[in-house]
Tab-separated table of C-alpha atoms in Angstrom:
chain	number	residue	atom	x	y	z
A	1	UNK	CA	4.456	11.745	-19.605
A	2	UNK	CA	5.507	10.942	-16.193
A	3	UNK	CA	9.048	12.758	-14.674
A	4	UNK	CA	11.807	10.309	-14.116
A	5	UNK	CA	11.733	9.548	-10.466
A	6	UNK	CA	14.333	9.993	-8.497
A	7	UNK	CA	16.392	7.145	-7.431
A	8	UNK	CA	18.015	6.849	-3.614
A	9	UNK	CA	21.298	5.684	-3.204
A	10	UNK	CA	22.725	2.305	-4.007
A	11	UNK	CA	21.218	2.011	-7.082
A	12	UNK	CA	24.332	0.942	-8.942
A	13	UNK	CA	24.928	-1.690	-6.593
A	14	UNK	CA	21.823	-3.280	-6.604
A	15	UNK	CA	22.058	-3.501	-10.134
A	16	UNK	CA	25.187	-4.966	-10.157
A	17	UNK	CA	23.615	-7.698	-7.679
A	18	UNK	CA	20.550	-7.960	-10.020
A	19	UNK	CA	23.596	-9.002	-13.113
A	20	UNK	CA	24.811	-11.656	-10.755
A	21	UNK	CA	21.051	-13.016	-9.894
A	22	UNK	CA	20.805	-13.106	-13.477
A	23	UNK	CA	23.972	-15.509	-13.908
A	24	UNK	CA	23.085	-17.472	-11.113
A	25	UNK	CA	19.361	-18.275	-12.780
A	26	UNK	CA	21.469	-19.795	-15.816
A	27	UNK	CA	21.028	-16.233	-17.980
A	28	UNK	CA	23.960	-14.808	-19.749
A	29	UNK	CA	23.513	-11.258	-18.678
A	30	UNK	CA	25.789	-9.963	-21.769
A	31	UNK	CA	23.004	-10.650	-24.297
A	32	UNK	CA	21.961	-8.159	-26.308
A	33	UNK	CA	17.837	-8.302	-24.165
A	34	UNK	CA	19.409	-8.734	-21.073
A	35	UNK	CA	22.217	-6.043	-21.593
A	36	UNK	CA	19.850	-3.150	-19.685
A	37	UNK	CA	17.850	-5.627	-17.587
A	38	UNK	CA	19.979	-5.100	-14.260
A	39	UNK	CA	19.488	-1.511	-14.186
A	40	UNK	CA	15.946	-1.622	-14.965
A	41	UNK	CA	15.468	-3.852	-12.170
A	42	UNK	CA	16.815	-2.099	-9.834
A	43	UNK	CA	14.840	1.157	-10.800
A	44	UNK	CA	12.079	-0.802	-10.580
A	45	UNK	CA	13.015	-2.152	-6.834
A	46	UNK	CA	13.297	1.571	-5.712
A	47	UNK	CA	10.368	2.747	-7.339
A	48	UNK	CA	8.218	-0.409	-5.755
A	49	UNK	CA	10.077	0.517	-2.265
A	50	UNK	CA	10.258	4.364	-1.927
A	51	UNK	CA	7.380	3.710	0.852
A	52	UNK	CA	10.841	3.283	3.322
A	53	UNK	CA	11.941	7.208	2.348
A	54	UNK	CA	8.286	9.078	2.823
A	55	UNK	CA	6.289	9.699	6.075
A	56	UNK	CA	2.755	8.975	6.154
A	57	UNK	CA	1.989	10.641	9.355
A	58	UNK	CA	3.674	14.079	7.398
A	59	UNK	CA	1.755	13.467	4.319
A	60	UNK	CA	-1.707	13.763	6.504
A	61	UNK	CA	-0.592	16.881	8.769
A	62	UNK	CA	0.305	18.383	5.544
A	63	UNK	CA	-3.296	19.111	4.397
A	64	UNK	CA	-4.958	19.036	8.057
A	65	UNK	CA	-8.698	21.315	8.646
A	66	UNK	CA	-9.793	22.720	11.297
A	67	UNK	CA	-13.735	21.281	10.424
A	68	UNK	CA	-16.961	20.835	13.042
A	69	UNK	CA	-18.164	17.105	11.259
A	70	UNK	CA	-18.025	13.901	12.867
A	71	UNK	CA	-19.982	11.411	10.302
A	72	UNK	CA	-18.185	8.984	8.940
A	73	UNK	CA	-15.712	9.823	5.683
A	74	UNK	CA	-15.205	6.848	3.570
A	75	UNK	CA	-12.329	6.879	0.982
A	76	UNK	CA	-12.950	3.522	-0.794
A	77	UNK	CA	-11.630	1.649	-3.413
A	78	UNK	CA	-8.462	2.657	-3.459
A	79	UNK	CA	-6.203	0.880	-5.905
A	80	UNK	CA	-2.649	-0.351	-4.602
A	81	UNK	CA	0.195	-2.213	-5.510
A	82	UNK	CA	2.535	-4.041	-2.958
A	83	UNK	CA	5.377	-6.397	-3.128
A	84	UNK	CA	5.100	-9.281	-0.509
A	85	UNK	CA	8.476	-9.768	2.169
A	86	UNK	CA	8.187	-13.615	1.737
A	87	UNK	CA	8.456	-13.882	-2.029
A	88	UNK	CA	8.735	-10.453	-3.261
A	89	UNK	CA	5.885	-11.044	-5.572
A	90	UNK	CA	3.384	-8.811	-6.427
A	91	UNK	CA	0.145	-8.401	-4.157
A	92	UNK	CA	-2.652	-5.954	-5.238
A	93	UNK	CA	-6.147	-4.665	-4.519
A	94	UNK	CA	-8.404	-2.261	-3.165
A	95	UNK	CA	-8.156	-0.575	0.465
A	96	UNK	CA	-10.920	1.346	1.992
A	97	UNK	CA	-10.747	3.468	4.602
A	98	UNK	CA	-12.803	5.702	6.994
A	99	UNK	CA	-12.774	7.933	9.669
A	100	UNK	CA	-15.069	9.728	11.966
A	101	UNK	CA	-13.430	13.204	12.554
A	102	UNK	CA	-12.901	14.432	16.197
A	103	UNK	CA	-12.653	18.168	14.884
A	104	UNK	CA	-9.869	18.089	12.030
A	105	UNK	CA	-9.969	16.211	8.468
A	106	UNK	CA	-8.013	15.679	6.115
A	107	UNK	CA	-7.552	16.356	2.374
A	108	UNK	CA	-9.465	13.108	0.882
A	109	UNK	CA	-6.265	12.513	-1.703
A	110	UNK	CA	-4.112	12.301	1.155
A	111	UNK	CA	-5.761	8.914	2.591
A	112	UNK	CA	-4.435	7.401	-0.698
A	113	UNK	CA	-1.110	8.467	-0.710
A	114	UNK	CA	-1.010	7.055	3.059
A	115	UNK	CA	-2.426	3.578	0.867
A	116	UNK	CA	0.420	4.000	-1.307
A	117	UNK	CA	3.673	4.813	1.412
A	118	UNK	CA	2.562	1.492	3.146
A	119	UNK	CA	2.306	-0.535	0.173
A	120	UNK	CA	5.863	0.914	-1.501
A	121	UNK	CA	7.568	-1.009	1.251
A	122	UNK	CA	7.879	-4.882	0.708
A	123	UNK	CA	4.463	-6.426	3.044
A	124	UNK	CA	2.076	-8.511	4.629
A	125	UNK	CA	-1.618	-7.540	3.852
A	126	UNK	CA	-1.728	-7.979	7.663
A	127	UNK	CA	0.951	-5.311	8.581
A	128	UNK	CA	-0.202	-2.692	6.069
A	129	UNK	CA	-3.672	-3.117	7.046
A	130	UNK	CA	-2.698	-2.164	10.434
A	131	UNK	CA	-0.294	0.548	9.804
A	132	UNK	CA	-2.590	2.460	7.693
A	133	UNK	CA	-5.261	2.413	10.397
A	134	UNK	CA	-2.420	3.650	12.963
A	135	UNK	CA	-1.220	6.321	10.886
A	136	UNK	CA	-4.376	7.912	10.952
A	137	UNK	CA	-5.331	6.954	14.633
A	138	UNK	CA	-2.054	8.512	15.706
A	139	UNK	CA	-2.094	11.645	13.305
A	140	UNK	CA	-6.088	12.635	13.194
A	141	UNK	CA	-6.787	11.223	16.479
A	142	UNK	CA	-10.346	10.609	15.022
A	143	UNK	CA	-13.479	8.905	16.872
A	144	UNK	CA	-12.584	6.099	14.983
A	145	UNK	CA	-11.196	4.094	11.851
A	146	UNK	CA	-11.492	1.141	9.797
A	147	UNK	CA	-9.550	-0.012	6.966
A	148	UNK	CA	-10.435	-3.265	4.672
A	149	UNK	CA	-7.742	-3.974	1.935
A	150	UNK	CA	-8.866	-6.582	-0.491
A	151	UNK	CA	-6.140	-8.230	-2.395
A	152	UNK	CA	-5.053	-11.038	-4.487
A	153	UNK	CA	-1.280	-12.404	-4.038
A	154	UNK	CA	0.867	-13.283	-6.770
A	155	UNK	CA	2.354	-15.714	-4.197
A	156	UNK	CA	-0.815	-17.545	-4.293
A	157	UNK	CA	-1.075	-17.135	-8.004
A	158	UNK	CA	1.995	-18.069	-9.857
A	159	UNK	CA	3.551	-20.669	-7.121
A	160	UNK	CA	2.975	-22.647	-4.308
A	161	UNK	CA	-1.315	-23.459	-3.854
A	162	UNK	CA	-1.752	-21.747	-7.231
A	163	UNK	CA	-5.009	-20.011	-6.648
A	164	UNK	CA	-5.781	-18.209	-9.152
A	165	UNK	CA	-9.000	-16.848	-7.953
A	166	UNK	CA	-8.536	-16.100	-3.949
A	167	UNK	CA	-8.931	-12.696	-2.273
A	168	UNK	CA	-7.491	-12.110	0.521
A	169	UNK	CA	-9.332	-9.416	3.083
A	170	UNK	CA	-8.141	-8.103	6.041
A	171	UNK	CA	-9.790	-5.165	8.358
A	172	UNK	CA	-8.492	-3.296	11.436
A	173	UNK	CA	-10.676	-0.511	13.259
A	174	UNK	CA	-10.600	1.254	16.662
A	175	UNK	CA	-12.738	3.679	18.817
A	176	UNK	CA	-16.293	4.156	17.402
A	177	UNK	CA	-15.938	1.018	15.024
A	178	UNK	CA	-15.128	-1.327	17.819
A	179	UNK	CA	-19.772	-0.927	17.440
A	180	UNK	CA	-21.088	-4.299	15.057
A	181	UNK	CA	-23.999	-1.169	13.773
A	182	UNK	CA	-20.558	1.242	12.746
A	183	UNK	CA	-18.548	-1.372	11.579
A	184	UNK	CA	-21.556	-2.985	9.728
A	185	UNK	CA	-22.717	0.639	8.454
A	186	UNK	CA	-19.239	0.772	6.419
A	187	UNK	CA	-19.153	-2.384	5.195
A	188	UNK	CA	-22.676	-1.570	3.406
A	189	UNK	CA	-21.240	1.832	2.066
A	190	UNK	CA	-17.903	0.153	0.618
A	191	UNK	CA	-19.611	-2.485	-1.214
A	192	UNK	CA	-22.628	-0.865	-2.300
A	193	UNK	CA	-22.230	-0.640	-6.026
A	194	UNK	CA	-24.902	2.054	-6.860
């Protein structure tokens, strides 16, 4: 069973303003199945956005090696969940990532939790992309990196073009990736299914 987070400030507030978006949707927020919505909202909200109170750039320098490799390390398929700035639906997929050390790596499980600070903050798949690949630029100062996050958008999904099918990719890389044979190498790795 999973510890009850723990919930910044404001949280009281935000429910109250979740009551009142309630009553403005036409909702009576005194019945009996909407009575504890509000709050649970609002837990939710922090819990989707506690990406704004962590530091990714800590998170990697807290498990940083001293280590004599420079081949390419490939965390892939890393599942995420984001919420997008324009709608504040959900957007979700994979990221993969790599880096080709210049003398330090880092613990594998902290490439993830880099994943999930960027997506706990409300996104583009653009943006996120990007940040991830700068976190680790600035923090490992690597040879190189590339990221690829695959997603699908809820935006896409339930309103507007409704899509149901699309995927959205997006890549960013630097330094030994800005090579087609590097960039092309990872590609192969991430999407070969043996």
């Amino acid at each position: 069973m999973n510890p009850e987070p723990e919930y910044r400030e404001g949280l009281d507030e935000l429910a109250a303003h979740y009551k009142e978006v309630l009553t403005l949707l036409g909702e009576d927020p005194e019945r009996e199945g909407l009575l504890k919505t509000p709050m649970r909202v609002a837990k939710a909200m922090q819990v989707l956005t506690q990406g704004y109170s962590m530091d990714a750039h800590e998170i990697l320098r807290s498990a940083l090696f001293k280590e004599n490799y420079s081949q390419m390390v490939i965390v892939k398929d890393i599942d995420f969940f984001s919420l997008c700035e324009h709608h504040m639906l959900p957007f979700y997929g994979k990221a993969h990532v790599a880096y080709i050390p210049n003398g330090y790596i880092t613990g594998l499980s902290k490439i993830a939790r880099v994943v999930d600070i960027y997506a706990h903050r409300l996104q583009v798949q653009e943006r996120m992309t990007l940040q991830i690949k700068e976190c680790i630029e600035q923090t490992l100062h690597p040879l190189g990196v590339m990221v690829v996050v695959e997603a699908r958008h809820m935006c896409m999904q339930m309103r507007g073009v409704e899509k149901q099918n699309s995927i959205t990719t997006t890549s960013d890389f630097s330094g030994a990736f800005n090579q087609a044979k590097t960039r092309q190498e990872f590609m192969n790795l991430i999407h070969n299914n043996s």
